[in-house]
GROMACS .gro file of N, CA and C in nm:
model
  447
    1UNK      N    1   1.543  -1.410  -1.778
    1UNK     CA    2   1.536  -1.270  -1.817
    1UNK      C    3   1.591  -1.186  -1.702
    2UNK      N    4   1.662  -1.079  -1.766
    2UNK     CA    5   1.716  -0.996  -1.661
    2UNK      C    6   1.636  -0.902  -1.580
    3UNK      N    7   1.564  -0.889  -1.522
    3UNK     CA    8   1.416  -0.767  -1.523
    3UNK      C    9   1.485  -0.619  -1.514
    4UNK      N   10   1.614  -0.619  -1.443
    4UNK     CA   11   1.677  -0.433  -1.460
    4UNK      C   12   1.710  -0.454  -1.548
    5UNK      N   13   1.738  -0.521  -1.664
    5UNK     CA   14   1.856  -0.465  -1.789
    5UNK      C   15   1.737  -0.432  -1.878
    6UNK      N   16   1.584  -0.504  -1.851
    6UNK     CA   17   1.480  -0.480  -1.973
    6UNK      C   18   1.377  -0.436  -1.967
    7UNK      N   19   1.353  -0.388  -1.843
    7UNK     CA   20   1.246  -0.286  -1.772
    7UNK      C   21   1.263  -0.188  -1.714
    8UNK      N   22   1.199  -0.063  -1.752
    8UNK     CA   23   1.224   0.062  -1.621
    8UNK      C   24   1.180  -0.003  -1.503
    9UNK      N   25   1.207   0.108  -1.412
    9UNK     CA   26   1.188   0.118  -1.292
    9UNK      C   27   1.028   0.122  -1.259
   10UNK      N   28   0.964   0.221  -1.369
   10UNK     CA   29   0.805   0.266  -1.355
   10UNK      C   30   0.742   0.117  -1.393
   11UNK      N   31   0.782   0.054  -1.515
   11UNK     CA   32   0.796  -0.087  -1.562
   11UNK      C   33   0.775  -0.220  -1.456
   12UNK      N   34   0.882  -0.209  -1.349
   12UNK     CA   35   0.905  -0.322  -1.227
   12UNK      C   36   0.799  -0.257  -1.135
   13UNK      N   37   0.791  -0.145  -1.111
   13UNK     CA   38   0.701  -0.125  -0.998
   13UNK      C   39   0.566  -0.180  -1.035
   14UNK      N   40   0.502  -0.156  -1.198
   14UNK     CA   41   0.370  -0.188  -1.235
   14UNK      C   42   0.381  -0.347  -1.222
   15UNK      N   43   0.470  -0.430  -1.291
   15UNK     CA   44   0.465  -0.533  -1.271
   15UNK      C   45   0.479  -0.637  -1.136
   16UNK      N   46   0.528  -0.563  -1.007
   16UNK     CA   47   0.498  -0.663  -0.927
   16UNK      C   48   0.364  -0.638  -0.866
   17UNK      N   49   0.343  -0.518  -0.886
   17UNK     CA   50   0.194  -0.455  -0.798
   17UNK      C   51   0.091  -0.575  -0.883
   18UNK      N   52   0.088  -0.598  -0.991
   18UNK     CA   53   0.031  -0.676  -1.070
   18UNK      C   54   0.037  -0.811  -1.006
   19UNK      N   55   0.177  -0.886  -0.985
   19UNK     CA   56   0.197  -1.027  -0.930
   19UNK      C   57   0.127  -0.965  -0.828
   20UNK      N   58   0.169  -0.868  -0.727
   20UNK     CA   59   0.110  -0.945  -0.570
   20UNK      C   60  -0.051  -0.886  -0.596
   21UNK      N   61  -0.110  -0.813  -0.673
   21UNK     CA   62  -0.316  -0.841  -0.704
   21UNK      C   63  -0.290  -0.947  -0.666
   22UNK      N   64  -0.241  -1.005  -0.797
   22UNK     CA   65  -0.296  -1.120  -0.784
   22UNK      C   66  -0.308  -1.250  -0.672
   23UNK      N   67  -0.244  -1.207  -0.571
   23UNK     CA   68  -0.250  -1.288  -0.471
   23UNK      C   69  -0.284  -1.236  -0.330
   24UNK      N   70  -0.374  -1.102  -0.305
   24UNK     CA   71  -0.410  -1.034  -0.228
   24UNK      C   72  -0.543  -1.025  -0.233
   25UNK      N   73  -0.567  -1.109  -0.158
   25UNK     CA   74  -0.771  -1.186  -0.170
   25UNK      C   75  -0.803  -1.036  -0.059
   26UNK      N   76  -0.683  -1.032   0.067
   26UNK     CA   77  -0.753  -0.966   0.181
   26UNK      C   78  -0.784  -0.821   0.106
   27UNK      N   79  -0.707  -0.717  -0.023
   27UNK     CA   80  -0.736  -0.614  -0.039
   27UNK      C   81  -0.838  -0.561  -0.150
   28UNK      N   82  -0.867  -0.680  -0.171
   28UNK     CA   83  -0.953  -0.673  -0.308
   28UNK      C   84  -1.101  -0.766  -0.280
   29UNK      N   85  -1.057  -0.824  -0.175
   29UNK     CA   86  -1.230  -0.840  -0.113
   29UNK      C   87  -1.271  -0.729  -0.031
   30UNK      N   88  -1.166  -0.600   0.032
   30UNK     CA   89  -1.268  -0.490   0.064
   30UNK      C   90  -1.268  -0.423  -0.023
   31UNK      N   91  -1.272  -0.424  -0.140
   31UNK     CA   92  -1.334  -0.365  -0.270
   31UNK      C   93  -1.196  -0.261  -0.289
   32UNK      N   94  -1.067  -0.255  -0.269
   32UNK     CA   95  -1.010  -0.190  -0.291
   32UNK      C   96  -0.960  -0.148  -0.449
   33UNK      N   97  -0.913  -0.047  -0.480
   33UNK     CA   98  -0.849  -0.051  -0.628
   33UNK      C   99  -0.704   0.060  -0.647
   34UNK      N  100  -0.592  -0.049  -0.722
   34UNK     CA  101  -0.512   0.062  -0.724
   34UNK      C  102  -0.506   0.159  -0.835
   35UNK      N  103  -0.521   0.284  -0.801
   35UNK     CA  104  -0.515   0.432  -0.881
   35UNK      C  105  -0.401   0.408  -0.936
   36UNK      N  106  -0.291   0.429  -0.888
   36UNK     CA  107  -0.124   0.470  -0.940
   36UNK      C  108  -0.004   0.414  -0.859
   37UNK      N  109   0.081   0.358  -0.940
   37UNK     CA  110   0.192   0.246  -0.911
   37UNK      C  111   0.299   0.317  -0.962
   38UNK      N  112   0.399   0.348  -0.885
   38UNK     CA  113   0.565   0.384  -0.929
   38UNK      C  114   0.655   0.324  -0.817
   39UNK      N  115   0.799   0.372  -0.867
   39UNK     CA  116   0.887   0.299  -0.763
   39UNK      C  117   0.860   0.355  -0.659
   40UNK      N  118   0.854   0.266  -0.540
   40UNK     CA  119   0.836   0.373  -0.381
   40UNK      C  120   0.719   0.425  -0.363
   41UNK      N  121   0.642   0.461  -0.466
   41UNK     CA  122   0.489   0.484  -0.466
   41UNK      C  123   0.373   0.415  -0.468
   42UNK      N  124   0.226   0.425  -0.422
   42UNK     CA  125   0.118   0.358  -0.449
   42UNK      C  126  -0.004   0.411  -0.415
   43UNK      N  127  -0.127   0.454  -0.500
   43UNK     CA  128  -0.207   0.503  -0.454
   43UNK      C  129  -0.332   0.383  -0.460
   44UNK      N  130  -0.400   0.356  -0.294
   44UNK     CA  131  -0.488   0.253  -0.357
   44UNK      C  132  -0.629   0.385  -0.309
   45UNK      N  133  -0.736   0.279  -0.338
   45UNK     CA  134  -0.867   0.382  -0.248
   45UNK      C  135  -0.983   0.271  -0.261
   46UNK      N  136  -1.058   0.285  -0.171
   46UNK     CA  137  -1.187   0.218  -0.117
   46UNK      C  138  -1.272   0.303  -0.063
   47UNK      N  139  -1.384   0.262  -0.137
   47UNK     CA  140  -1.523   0.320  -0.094
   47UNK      C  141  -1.562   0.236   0.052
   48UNK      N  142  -1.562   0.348   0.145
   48UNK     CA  143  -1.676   0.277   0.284
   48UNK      C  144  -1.821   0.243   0.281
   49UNK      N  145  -1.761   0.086   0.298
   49UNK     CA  146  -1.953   0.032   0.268
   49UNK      C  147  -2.025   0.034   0.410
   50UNK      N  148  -2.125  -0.022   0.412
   50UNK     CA  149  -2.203  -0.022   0.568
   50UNK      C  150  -2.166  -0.155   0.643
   51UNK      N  151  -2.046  -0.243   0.547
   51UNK     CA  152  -2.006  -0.302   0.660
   51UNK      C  153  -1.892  -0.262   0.687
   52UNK      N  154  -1.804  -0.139   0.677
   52UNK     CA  155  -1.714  -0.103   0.732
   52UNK      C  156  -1.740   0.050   0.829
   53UNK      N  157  -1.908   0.020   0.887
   53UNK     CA  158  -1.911   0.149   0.994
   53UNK      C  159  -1.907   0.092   1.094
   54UNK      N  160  -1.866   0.188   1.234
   54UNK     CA  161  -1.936   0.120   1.367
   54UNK      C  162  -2.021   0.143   1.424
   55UNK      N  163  -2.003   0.151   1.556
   55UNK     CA  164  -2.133   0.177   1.654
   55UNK      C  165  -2.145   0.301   1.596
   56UNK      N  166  -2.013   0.396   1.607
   56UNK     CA  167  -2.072   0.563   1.622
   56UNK      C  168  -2.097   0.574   1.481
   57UNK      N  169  -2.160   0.485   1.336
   57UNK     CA  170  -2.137   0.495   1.209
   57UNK      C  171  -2.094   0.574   1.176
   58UNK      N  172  -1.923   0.577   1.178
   58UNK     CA  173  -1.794   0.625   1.066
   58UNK      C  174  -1.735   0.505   1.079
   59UNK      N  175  -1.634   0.514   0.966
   59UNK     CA  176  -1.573   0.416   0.902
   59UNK      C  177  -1.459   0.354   1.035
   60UNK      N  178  -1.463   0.236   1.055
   60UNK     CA  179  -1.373   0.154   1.119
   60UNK      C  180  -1.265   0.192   1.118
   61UNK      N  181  -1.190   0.223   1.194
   61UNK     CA  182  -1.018   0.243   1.238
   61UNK      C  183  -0.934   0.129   1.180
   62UNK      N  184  -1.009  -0.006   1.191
   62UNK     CA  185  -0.949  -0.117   1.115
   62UNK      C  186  -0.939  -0.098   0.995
   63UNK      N  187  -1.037  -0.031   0.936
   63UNK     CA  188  -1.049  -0.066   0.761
   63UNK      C  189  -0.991   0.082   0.727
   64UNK      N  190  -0.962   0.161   0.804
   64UNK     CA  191  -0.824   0.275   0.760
   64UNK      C  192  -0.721   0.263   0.754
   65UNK      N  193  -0.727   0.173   0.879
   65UNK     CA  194  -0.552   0.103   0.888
   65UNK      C  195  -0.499   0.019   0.767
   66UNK      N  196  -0.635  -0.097   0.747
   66UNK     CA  197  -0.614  -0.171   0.657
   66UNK      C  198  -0.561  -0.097   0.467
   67UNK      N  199  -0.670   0.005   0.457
   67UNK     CA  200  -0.623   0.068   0.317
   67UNK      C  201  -0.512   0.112   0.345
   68UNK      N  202  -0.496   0.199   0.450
   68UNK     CA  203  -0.319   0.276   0.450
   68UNK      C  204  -0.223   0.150   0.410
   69UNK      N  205  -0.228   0.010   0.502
   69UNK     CA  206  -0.125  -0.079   0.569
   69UNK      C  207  -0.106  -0.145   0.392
   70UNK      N  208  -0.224  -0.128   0.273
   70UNK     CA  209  -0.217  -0.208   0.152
   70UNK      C  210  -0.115  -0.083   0.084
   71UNK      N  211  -0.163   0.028   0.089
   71UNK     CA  212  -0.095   0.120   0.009
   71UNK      C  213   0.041   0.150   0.050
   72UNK      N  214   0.105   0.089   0.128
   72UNK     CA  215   0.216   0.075   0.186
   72UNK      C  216   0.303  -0.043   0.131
   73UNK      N  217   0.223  -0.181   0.150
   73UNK     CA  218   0.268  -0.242   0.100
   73UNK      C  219   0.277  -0.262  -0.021
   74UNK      N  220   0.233  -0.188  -0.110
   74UNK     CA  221   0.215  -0.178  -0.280
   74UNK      C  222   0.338  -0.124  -0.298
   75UNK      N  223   0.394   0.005  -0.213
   75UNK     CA  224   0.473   0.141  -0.228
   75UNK      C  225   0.610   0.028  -0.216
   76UNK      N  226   0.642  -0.030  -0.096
   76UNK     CA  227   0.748  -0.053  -0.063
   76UNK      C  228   0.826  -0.233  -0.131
   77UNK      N  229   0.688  -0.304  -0.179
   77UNK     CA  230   0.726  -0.392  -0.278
   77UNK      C  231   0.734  -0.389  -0.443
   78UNK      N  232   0.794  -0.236  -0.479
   78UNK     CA  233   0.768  -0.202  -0.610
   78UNK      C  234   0.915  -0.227  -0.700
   79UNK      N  235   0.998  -0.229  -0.579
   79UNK     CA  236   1.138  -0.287  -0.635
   79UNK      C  237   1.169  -0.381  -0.676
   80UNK      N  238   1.095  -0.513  -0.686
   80UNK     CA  239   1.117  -0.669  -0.733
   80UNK      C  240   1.222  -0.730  -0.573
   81UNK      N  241   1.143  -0.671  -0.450
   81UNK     CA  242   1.202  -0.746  -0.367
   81UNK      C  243   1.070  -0.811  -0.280
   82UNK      N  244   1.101  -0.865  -0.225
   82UNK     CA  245   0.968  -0.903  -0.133
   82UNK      C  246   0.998  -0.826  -0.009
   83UNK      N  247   0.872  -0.768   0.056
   83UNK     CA  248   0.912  -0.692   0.172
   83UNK      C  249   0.786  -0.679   0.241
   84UNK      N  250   0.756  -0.705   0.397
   84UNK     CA  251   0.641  -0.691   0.462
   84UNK      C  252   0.705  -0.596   0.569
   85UNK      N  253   0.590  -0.548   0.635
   85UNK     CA  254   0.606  -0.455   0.732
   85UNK      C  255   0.674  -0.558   0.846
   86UNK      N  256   0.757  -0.445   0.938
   86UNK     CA  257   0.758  -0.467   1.050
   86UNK      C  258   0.726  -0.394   1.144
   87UNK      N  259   0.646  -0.247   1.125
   87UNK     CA  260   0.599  -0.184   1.196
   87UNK      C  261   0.493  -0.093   1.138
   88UNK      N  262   0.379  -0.072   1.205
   88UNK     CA  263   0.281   0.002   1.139
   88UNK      C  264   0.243   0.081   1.263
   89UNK      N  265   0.204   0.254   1.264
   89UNK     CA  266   0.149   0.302   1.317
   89UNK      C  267   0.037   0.427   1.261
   90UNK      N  268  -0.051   0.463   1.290
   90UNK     CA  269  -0.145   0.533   1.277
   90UNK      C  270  -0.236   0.610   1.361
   91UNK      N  271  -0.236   0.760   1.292
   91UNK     CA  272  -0.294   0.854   1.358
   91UNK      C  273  -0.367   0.903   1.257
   92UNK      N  274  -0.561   0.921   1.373
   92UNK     CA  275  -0.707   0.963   1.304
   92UNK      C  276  -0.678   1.031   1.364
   93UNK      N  277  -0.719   1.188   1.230
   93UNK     CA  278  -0.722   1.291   1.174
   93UNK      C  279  -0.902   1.291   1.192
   94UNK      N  280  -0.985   1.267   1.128
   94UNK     CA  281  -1.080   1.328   1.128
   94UNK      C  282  -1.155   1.155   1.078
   95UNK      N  283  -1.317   1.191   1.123
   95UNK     CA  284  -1.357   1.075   1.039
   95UNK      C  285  -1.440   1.002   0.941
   96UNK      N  286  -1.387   0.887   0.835
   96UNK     CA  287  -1.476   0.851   0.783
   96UNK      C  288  -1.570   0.835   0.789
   97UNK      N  289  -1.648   0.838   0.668
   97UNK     CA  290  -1.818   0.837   0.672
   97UNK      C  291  -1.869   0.724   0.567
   98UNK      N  292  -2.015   0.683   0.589
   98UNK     CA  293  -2.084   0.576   0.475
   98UNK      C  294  -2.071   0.645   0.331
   99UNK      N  295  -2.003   0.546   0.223
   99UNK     CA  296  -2.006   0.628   0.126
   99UNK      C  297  -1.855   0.697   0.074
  100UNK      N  298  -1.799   0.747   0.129
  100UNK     CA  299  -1.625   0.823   0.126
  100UNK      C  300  -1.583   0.707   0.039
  101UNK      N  301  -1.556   0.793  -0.061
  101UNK     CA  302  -1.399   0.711  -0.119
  101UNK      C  303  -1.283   0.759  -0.056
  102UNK      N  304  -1.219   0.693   0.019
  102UNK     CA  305  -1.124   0.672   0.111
  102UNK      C  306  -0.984   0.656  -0.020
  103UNK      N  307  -0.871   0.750  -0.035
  103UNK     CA  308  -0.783   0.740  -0.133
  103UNK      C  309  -0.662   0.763  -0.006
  104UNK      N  310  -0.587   0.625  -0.077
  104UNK     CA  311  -0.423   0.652   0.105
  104UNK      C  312  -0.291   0.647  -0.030
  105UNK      N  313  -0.232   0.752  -0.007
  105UNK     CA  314  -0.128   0.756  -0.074
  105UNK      C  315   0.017   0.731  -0.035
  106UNK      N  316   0.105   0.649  -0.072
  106UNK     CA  317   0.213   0.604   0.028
  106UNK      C  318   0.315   0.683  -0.070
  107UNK      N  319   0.394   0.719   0.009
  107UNK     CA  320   0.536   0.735  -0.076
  107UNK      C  321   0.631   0.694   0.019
  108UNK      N  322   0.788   0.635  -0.055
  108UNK     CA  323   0.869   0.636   0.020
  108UNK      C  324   0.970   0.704   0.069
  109UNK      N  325   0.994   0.696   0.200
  109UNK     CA  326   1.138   0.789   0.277
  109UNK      C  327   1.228   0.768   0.277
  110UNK      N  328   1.250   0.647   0.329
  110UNK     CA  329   1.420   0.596   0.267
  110UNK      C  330   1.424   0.432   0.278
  111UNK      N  331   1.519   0.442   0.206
  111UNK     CA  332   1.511   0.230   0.178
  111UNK      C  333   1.677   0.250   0.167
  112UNK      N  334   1.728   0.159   0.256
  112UNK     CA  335   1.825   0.089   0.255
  112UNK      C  336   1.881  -0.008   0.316
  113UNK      N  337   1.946  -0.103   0.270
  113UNK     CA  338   1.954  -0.231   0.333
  113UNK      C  339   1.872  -0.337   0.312
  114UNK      N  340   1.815  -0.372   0.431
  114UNK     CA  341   1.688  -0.421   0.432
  114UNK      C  342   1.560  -0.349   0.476
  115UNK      N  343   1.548  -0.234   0.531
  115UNK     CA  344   1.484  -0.166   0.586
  115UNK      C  345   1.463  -0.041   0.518
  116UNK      N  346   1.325  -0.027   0.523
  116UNK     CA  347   1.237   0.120   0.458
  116UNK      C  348   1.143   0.200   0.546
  117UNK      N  349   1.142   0.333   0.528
  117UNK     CA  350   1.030   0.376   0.588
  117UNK      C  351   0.953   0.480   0.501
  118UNK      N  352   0.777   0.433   0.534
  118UNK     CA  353   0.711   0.489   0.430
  118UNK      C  354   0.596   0.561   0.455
  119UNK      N  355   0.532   0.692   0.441
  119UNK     CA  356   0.476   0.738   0.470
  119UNK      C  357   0.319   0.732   0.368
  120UNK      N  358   0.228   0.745   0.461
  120UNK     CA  359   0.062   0.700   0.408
  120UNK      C  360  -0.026   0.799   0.429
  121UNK      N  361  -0.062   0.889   0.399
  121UNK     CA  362  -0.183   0.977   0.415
  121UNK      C  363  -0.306   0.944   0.318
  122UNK      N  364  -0.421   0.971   0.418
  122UNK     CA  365  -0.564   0.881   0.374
  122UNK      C  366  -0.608   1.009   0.398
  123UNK      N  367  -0.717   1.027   0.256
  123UNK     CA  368  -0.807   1.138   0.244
  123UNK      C  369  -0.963   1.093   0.241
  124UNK      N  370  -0.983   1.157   0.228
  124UNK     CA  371  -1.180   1.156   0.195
  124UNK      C  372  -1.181   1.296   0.098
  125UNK      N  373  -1.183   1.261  -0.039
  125UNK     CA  374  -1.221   1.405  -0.075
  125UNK      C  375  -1.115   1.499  -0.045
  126UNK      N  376  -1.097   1.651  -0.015
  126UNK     CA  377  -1.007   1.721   0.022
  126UNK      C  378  -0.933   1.703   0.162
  127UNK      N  379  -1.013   1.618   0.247
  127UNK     CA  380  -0.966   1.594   0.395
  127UNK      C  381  -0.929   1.462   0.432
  128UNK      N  382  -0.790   1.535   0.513
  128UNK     CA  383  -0.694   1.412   0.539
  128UNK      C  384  -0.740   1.363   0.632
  129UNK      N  385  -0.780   1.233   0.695
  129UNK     CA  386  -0.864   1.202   0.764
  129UNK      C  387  -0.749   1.058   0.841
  130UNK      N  388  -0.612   1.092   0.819
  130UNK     CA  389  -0.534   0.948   0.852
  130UNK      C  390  -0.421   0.987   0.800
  131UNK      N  391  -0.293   0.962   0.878
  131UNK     CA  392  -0.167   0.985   0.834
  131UNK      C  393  -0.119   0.813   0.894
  132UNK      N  394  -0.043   0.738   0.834
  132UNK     CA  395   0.046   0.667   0.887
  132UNK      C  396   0.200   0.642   0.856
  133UNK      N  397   0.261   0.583   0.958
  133UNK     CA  398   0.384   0.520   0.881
  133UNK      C  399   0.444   0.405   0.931
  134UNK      N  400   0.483   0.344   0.795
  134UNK     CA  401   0.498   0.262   0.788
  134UNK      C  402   0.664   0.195   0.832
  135UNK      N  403   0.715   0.095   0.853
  135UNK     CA  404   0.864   0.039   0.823
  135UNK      C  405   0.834  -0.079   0.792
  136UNK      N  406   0.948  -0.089   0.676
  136UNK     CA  407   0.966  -0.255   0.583
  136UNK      C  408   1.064  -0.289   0.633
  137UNK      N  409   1.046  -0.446   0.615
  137UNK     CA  410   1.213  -0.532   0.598
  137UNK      C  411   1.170  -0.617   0.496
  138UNK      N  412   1.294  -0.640   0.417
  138UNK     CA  413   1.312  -0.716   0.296
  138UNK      C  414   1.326  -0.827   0.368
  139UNK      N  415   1.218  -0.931   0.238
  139UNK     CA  416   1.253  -1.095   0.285
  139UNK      C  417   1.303  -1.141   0.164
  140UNK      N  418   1.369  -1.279   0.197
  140UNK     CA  419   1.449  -1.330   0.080
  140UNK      C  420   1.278  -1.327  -0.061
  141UNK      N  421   1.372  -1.349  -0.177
  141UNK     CA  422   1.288  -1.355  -0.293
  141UNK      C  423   1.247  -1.233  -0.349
  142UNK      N  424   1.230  -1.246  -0.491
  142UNK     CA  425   1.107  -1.120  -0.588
  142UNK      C  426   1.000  -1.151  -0.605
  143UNK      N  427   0.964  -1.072  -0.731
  143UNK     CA  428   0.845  -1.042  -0.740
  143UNK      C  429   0.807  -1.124  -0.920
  144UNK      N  430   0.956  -1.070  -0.939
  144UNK     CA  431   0.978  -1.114  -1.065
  144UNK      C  432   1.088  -1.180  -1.122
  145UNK      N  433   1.113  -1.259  -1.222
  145UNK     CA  434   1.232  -1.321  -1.238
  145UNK      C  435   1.365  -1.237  -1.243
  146UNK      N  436   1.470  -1.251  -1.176
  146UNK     CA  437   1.635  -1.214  -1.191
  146UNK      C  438   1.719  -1.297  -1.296
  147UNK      N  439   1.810  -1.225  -1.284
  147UNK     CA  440   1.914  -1.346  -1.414
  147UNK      C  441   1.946  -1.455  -1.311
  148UNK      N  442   1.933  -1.376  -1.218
  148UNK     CA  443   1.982  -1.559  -1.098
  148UNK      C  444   1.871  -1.659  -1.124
  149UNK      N  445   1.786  -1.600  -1.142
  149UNK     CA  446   1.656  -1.738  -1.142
  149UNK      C  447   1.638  -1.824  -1.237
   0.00000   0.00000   0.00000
């Protein structure tokens, strides 16, 4: 099957976000869930449990990074390519608390080549509490079958 000649774009993005669930134990054992899937886009969000506080109980810097670093990778593998980061950075804004549904919205900036860059802002409610960004590189393979396959 050809997947561009018989699917939109909104189409391929839902469907690989779908393949890689299914093989993403690390984002869905912190209880994550994705809201909204388009090309270049991804909204996931996670509630902060009490094992994601610390000493000063607010939410872990890890497990912000971690929701931004998923909603990134949702955003930037929506094309039927395979693509992992090669760079992640992040800046706390303000901070999580026990309880916050934590919502990180990625969109993308530009993709070409092999290389993308994608931007992540993490809210709590009305407050942005986390901006990151991201850069991809494409690795060989999809997500979904090509006419080559």
């Amino acid at each position: 099957m050809n997947v561009k000649a018989n699917l939109s774009p909104e189409d391929i993005a839902r469907a690989c976000a779908d393949a890689m669930w299914a093989e993403d134990d690390a984002s869905k054992g912190l209880g994550m869930e994705i809201v909204e899937i388009g090309p270049g886009l991804a909204t996931l969000a996670m509630n902060v449990r009490p094992d994601m506080v610390n000493g000063q109980r607010i939410a872990h810097g890890g497990f912000i990074f971690t929701l931004a670093d998923s909603a990134f990778a949702f955003a930037c593998n929506s094309h039927n390519e395979r693509v992992v980061a090669a760079q992640g950075q992040i800046t706390f804004i303000k901070p999580g608390k026990l309880g916050d549904r934590l919502v990180a919205k990625a969109c993308e900036v530009s993709r070409g080549g092999r290389s993308g860059i994608y931007d992540v802002r993490v809210t709590a409610g009305d407050a942005v509490i986390a901006e990151f960004r991201g850069h991809s590189r494409v690795i060989p393979g999809t997500w979904l079958p090509t006419q080559d396959q």
